[in-house]
XYZ file of C-alpha atoms in Angstrom:
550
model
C -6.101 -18.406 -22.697
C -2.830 -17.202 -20.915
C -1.278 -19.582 -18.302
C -2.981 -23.838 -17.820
C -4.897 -24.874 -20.598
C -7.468 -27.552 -18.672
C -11.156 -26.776 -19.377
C -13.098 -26.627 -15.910
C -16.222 -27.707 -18.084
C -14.088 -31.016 -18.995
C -13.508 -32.232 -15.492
C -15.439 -33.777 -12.877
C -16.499 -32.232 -9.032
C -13.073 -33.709 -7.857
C -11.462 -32.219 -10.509
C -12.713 -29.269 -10.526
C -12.382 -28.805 -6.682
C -8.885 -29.438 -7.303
C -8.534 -26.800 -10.117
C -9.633 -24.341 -7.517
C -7.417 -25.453 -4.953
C -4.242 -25.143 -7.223
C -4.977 -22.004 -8.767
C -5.923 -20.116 -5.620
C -2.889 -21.799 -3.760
C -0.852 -20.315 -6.608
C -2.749 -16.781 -6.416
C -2.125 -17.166 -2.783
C 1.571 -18.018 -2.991
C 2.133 -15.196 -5.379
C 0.594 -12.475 -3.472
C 3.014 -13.298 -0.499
C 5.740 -13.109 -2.801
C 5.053 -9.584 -4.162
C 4.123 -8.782 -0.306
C 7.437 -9.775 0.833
C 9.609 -8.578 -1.839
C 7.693 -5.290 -1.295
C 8.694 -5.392 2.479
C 12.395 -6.382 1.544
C 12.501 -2.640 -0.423
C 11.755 -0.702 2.803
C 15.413 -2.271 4.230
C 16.555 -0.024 0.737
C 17.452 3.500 2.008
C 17.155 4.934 -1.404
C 13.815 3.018 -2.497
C 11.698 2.924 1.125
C 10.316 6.023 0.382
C 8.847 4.858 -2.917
C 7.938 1.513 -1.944
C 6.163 2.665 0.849
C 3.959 5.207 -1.065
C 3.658 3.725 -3.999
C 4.773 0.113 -4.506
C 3.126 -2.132 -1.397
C -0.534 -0.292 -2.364
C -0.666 -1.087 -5.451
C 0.964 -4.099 -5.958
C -1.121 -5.715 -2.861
C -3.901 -4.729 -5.511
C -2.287 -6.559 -8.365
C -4.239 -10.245 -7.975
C -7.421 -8.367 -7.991
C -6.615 -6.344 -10.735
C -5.346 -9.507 -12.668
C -9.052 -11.158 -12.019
C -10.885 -8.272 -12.751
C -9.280 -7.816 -16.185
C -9.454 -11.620 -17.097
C -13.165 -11.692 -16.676
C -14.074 -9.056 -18.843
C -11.792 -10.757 -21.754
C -12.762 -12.906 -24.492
C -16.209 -12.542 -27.002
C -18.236 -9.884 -25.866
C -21.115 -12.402 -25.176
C -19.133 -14.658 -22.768
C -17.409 -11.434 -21.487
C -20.461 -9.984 -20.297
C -21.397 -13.120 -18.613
C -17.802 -13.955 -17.000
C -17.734 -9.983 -15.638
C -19.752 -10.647 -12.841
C -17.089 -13.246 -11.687
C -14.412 -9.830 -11.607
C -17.247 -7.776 -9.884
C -17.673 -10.506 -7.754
C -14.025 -9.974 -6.616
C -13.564 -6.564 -6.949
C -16.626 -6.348 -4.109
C -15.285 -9.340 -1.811
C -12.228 -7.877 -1.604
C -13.219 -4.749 -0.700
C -15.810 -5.857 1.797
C -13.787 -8.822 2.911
C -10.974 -6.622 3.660
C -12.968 -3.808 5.750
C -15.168 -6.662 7.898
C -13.624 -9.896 8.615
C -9.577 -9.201 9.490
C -10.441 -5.509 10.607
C -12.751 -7.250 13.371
C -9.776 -9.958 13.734
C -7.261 -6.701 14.188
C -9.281 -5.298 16.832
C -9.571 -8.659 18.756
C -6.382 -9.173 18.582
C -4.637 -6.366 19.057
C -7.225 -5.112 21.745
C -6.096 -4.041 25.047
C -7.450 -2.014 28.070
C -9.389 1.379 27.515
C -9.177 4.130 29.462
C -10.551 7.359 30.252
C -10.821 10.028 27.836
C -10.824 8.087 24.649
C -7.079 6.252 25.425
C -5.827 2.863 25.304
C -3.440 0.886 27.402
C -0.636 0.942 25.267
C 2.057 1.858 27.897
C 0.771 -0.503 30.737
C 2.024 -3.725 32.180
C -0.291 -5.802 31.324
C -1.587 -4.082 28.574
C -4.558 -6.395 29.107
C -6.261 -7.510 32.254
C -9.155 -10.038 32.607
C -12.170 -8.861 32.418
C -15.547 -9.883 34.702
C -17.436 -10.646 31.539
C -17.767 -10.798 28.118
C -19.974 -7.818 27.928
C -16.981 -6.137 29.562
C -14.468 -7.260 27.323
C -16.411 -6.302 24.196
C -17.263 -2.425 26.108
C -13.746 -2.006 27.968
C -11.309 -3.183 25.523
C -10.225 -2.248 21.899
C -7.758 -0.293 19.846
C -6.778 3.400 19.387
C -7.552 4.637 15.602
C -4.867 7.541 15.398
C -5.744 10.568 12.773
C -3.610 8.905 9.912
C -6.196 6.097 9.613
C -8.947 9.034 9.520
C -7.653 10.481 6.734
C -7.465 6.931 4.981
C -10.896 6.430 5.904
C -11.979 10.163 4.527
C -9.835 9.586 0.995
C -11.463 5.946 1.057
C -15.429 7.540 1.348
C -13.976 10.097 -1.230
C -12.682 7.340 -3.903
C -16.155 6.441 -4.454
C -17.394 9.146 -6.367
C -17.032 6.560 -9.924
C -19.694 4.238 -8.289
C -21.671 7.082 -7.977
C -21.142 8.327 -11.389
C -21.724 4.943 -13.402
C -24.209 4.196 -11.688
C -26.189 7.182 -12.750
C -27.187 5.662 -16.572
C -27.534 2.337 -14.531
C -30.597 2.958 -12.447
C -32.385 4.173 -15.449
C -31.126 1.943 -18.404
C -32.824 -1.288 -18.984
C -33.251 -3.481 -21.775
C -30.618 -5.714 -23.878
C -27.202 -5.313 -22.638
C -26.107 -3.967 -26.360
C -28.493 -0.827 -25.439
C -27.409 -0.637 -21.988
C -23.780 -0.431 -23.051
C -24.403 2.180 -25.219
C -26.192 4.206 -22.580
C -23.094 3.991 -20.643
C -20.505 4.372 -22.969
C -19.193 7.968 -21.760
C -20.212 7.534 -18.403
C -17.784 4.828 -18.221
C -15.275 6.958 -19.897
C -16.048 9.984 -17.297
C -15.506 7.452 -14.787
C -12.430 5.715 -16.251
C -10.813 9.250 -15.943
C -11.705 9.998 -12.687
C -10.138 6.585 -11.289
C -7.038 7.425 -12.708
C -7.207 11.235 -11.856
C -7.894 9.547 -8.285
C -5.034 6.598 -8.167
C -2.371 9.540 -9.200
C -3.823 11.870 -6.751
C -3.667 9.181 -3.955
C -0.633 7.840 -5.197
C 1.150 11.006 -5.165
C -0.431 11.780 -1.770
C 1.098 8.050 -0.099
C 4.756 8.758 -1.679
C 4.518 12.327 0.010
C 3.683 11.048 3.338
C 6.267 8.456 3.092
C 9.078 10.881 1.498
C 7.825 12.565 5.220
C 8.117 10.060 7.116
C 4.177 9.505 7.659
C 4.546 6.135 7.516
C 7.820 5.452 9.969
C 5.510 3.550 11.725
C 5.026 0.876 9.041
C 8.483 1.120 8.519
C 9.742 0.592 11.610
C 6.706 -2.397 11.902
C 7.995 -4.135 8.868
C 11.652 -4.149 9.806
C 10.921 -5.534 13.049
C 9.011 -8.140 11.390
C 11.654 -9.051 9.397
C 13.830 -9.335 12.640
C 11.733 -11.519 14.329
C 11.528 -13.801 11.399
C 15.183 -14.015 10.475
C 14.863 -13.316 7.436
C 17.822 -10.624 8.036
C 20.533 -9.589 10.625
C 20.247 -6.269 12.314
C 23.234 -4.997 11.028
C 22.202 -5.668 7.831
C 18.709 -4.525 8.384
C 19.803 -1.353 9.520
C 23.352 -0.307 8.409
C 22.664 1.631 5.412
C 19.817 2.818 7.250
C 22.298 4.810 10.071
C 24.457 5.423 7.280
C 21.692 7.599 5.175
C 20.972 9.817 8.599
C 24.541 10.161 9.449
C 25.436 11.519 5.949
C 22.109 13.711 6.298
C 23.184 15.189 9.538
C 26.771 15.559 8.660
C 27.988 13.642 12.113
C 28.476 10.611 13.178
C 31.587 8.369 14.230
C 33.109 6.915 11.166
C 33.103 3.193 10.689
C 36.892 3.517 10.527
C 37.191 4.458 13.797
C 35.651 1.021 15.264
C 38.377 -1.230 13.568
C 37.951 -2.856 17.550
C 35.844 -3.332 20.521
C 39.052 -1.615 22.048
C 38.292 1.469 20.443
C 34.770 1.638 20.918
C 33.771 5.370 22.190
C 30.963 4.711 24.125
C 29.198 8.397 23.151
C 25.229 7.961 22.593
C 24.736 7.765 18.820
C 23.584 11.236 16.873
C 19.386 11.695 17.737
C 18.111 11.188 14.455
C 19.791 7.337 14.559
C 19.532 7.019 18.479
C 15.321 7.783 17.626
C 15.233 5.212 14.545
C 17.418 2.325 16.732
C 15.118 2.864 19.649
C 11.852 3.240 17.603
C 13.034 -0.826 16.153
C 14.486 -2.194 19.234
C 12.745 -1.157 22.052
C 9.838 -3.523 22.251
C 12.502 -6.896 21.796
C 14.556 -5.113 24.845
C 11.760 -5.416 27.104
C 10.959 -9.151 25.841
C 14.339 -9.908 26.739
C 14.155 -8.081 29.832
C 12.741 -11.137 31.851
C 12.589 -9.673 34.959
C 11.078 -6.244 33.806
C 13.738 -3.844 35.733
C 14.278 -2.172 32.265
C 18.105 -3.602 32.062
C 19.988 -6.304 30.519
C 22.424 -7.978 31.994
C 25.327 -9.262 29.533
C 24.080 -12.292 29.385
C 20.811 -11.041 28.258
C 22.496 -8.646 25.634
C 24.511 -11.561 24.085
C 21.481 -13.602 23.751
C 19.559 -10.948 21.999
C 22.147 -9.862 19.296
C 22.704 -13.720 18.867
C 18.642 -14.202 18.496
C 19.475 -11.008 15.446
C 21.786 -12.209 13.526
C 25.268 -10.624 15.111
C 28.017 -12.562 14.537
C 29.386 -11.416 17.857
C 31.346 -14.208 20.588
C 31.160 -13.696 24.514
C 34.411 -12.673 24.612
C 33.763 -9.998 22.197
C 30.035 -9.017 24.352
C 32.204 -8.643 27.172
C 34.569 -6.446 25.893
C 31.547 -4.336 24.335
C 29.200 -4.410 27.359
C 31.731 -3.318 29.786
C 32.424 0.142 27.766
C 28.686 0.903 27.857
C 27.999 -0.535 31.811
C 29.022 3.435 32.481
C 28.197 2.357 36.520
C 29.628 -1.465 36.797
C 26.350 -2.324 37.807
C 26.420 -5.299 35.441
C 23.413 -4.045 33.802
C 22.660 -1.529 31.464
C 19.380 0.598 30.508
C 17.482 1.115 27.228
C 19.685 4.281 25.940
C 22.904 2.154 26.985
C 21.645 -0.663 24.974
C 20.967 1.064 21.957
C 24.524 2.963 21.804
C 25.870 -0.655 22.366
C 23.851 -1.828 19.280
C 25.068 1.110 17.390
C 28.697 0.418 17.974
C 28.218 -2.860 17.301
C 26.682 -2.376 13.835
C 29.316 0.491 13.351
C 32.006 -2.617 14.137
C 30.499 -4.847 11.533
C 30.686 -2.455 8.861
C 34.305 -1.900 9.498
C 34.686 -5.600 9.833
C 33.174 -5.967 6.384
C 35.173 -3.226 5.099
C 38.840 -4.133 6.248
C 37.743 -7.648 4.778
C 36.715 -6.553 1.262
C 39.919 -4.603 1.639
C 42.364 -4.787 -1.776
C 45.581 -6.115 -0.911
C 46.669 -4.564 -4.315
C 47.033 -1.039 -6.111
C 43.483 -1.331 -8.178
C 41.474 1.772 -9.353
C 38.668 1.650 -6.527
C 36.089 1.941 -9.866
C 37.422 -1.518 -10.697
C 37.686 -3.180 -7.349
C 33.779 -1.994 -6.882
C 32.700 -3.227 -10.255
C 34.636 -6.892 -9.676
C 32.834 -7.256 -5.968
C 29.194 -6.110 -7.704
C 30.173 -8.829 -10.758
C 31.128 -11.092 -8.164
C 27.833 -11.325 -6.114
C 25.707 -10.791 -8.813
C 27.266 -14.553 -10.303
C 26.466 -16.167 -7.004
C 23.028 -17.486 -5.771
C 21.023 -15.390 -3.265
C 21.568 -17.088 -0.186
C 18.557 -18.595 1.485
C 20.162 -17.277 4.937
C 20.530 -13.436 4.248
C 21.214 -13.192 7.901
C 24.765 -14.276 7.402
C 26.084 -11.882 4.740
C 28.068 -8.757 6.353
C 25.594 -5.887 5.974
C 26.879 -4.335 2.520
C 26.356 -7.680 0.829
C 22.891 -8.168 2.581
C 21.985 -5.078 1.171
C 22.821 -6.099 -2.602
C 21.115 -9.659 -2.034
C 17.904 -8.267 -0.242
C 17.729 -5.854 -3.657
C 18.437 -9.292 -5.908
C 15.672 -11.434 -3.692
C 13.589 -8.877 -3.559
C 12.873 -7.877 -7.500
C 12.746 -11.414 -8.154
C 9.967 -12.389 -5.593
C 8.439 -9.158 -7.661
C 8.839 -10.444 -10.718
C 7.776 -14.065 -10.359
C 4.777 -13.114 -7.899
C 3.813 -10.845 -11.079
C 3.930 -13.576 -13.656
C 2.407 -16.379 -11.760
C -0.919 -13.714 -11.218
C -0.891 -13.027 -14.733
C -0.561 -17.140 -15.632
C -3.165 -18.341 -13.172
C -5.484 -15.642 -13.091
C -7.323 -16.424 -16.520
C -7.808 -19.817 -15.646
C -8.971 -18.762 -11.690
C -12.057 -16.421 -13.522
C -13.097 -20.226 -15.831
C -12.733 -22.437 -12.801
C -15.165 -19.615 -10.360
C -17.664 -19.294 -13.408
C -17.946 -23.283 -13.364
C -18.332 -23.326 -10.081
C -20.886 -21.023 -10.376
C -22.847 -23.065 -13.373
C -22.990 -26.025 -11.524
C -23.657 -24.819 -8.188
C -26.600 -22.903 -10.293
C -25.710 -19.705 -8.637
C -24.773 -16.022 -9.920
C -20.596 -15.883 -10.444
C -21.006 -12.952 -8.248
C -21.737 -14.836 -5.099
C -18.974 -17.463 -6.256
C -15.797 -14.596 -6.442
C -17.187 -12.948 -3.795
C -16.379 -15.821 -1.310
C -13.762 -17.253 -2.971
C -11.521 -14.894 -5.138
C -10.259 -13.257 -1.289
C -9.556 -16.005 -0.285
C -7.141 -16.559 -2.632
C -6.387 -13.254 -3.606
C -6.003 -11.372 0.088
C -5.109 -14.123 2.099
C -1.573 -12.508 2.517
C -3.343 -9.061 3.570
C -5.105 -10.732 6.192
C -2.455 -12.780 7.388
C 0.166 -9.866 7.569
C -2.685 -7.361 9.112
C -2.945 -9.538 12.382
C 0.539 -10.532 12.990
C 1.001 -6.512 12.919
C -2.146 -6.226 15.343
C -1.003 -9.098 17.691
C 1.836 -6.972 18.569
C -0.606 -4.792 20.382
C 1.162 -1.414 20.100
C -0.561 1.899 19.141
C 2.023 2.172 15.760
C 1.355 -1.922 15.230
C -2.312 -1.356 15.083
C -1.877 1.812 13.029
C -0.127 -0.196 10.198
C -2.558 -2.862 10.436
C -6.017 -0.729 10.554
C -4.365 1.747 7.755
C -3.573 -1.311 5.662
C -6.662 -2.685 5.348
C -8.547 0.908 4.518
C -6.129 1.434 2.327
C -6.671 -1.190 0.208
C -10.395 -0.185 -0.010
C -9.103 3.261 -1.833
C -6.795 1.587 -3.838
C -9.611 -1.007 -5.322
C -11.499 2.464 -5.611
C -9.327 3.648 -8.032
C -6.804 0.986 -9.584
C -9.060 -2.038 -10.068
C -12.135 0.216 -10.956
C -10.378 1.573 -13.230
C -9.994 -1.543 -14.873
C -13.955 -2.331 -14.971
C -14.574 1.138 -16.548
C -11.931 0.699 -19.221
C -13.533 -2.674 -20.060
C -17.080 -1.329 -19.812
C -15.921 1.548 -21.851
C -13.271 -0.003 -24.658
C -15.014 -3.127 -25.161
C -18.349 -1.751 -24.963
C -19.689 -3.782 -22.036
C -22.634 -2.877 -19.760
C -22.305 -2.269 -15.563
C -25.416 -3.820 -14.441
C -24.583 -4.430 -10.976
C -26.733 -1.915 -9.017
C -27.003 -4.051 -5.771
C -23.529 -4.819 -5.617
C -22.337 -1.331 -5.682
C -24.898 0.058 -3.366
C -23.050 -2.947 -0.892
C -20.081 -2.118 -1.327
C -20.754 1.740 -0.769
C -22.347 1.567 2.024
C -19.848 -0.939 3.610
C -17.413 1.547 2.790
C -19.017 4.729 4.071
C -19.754 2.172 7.612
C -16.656 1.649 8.262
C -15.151 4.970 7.126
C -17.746 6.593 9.858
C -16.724 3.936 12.655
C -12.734 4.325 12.176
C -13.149 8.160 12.424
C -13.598 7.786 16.051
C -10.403 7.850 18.161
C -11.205 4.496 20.266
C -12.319 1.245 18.215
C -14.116 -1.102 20.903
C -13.790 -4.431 20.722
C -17.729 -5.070 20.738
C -17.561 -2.564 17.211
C -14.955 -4.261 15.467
C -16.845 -7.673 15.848
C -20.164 -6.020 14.521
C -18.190 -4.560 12.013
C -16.951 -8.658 10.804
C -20.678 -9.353 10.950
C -21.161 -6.541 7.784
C -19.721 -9.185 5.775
C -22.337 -11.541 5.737
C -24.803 -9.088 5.621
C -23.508 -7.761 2.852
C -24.454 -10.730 0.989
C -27.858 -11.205 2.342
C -27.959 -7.187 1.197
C -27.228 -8.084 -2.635
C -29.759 -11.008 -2.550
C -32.083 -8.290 -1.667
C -31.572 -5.913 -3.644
C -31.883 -8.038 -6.634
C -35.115 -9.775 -5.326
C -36.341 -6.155 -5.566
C -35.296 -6.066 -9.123
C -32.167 -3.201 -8.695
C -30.493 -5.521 -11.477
């Protein structure tokens, strides 16, 4: 066994209980660490592209994976056994993640609807009481924009393995030694056509994001990272400017804001006036507390204080004054974000001038000391108070080791999980299936469904995107990167798929939802019957193998 060595059989209920408990808190724990060392690569110019296509999918899929792999392990005869316990999570997850948070994402991130198929994204309040309840569930909900369409079509399309294992399955019966050998190049035929699939899909998320599909989530997740601190804005968004001003050719150079004094106060080049806008707009109105759309100075300071700007009053007063073009003492949205721009251009210099050799050095040396230099120190816990160049190297440092040690505590803990479920299953005297299927989520996408609503709550039609598209996503990823896992055990270690009722759940869960999301409005009343699936789901497998489909 890789990872704890207690025997779940050894211990008592307490014990056991608090096996479960310490394994899924560590599961837990190390999902949010490969979730937010994924989100610390988008701040990466040079990686956000591949991160966002590639890297949050399929690492989010990672825990799973790491269950589903650990229960078909071991002697064949206690393989067989412990394999429902990784169908049992490769189906909760699934139907976990398209039911219960993408009913939470549409109460939460609901807001009025209006007339032809639109929501009340641009209104003050978004949301207005409602007479009723019946009116709230009818008159409320989200917009489903035509990127979470297509993740619903690739989704219903990933499913074609189910389809094709399950072919020998409906027919085969008898010992499982005969009905593994039935299967045997089904399972490869499958196999093939989950990877075939994952590439495909894969390939189709890193074009999107090499596009700029997914700005959205982009934007979301660096916002999110605002909010919490966990970096400055310079240093969230330096390199960031810096990438479109070297793609466009223009800009003004950081060496010509060596001082507030020489601030010009021209509106930044589009493609960066767009990106500053697309991040900052929705904290300028929060700070706007009267709602005039302006800021007064004292407003401004507060905010760039609130991110991270190591900026004094003095220095705000200096800086606002260029931008207040009509001494009103207040300045607009596009005045604001050519102040921020400045500013950030002014910390970069600052940074600069400071790392500044005071001595004739080949620049090859002085660059290879400073990278030697912060690559001896600790990350700081407070990236927010590095100048932006530094941030950037620490967010890379913090970021592949929140990878790395979210990796290895899955692969430790997950062996152990997949014993302490099939226990729990033996004593409870039920299947393993219904056992994961509760519990491995839980454990497992707990991070998912935590970062899916604070993404809905914001209750913005890109917000909601990134939640909604999250969620499906996942669904197409366990399509194809954790079933391919189950038909390379059923087919290398010559294991039999008898789980007829649990595919036909999960199937039709997924084609359900894929149909509902296709729509361009999501009520509020739909989203909540969709949470009810879940449930129902289980009551459908119980069923199913009353009727003898297993």
């Amino acid at each position: 066994m890789i990872g704890p060595t207690i025997e779940p059989s050894e211990v008592g209920l307490t014990g056991l209980l608090w096996l479960f408990l310490s394994y899924g808190y560590v599961l837990y724990y190390a999902s949010n660490l490969i979730g937010e060392g994924s989100e610390l690569l988008l701040l990466v110019p040079s990686l956000a592209g591949l991160v966002g296509g590639v890297v949050l999918p399929l690492l989010g899929a990672v825990p799973d994976g790491a269950i589903i792999l650990f229960s078909g392990l071991g002697s064949l005869e206690d393989a067989q056994e412990s394999l429902a316990v990784g169908v049992g999570a490769l189906a909760g997850s699934t139907i976990m993640l398209l039911t219960v948070p993408l009913a939470l994402s549409a109460w939460r991130g609901k807001v009025d609807l209006l007339s032809g198929d639109k929501a009340n994204y641009l209104g003050r309040p978004k949301l207005t009481e409602k007479s009723s309840m019946w009116a709230t569930l009818t008159k409320t909900g989200v917009a489903v924009s035509d990127p979470i369409h297509q993740s619903a079509a690739i989704m219903m399309a990933t499913t074609i393995p189910y389809f094709l294992i399950q072919v020998p399955a409906l027919y085969l019966h008898g010992p499982s030694e005969e009905v593994a050998a039935g299967e045997h190049w089904w399972a490869a035929a499958a196999f093939c056509i989950c990877l075939i699939g994952l590439f495909f899909y894969m390939r189709l998320q890193l074009k999107m994001s090499q596009e700029g599909q997914d700005r959205g989530k982009r934007m979301a997740v660096v916002r999110k990272l605002l909010q919490k601190g966990k970096v400055s804005l310079s240093g969230a968004v330096a390199s960031h400017v810096q990438h479109f001003e070297e793609q466009m050719g223009n800009g003004v150079p950081s060496s010509e804001y060596q001082s507030i004094l020489e601030v010009d106060p021209r509106r930044p080049p589009p493609a960066v006036f767009s990106y500053l806008k697309e991040i900052l707009a929705d904290a300028f109105m929060t700070y706007d507390e009267d709602a005039n759309g302006h800021l007064d100075e004292g407003e401004s300071f507060m905010f760039f204080r609130d991110f991270h700007e190591a900026i004094s009053e003095e220095e705000m007063k200096d800086l606002f004054s260029k931008f207040d073009s009509d001494k009103s003492g207040t300045i607009d949205l596009d005045e604001f974000i050519g102040l921020a721009y400045a500013l950030i251009k002014i910390q970069v210099a600052k940074e600069k001038t400071a790392d500044a050799p005071s001595h004739n050095n080949t620049r090859a040396v002085i660059a290879d000391a400073a990278f030697a230099e912060i690559e001896e120190e600790e990350i700081p816990e407070d990236l927010s108070a590095l100048p932006p160049e530094q941030q950037q190297v620490a967010i890379k440092q913090r970021a592949f080791t929140m990878l790395a040690l979210g990796t290895t505590l899955v692969v430790l803990f997950s062996d152990p999980m997949v014993d302490v479920m099939q226990e729990i299953a033996v004593r409870a005297n039920l299947s393993p299936f219904y056992v994961s299927f509760i519990l491995a989520p839980l454990a497992s996408n707990a991070s998912e469904v935590i970062s899916s609503q604070y993404y809905a709550s914001k209750k913005t039609s890109k917000t909601i995107q990134v939640s909604l598209s999250a969620l499906v996503g996942a669904a197409s990823t366990n399509n194809t990167f954790c079933l391919s896992i189950f038909m390379g055990l059923i087919f290398f270690r010559g294991l039999a798929w008898q789980y007829t009722a649990e595919t036909l759940a999960i199937i039709l869960v997924e084609f359900l939802v894929g149909f509902l999301v296709r729509n361009k409005i999501l009520s509020t009343g739909r989203g909540l019957l969709i949470g009810a699936v879940f449930p129902l789901s289980i009551a459908l497998v119980a069923t199913l193998e009353a009727l003898g489909f297993d």
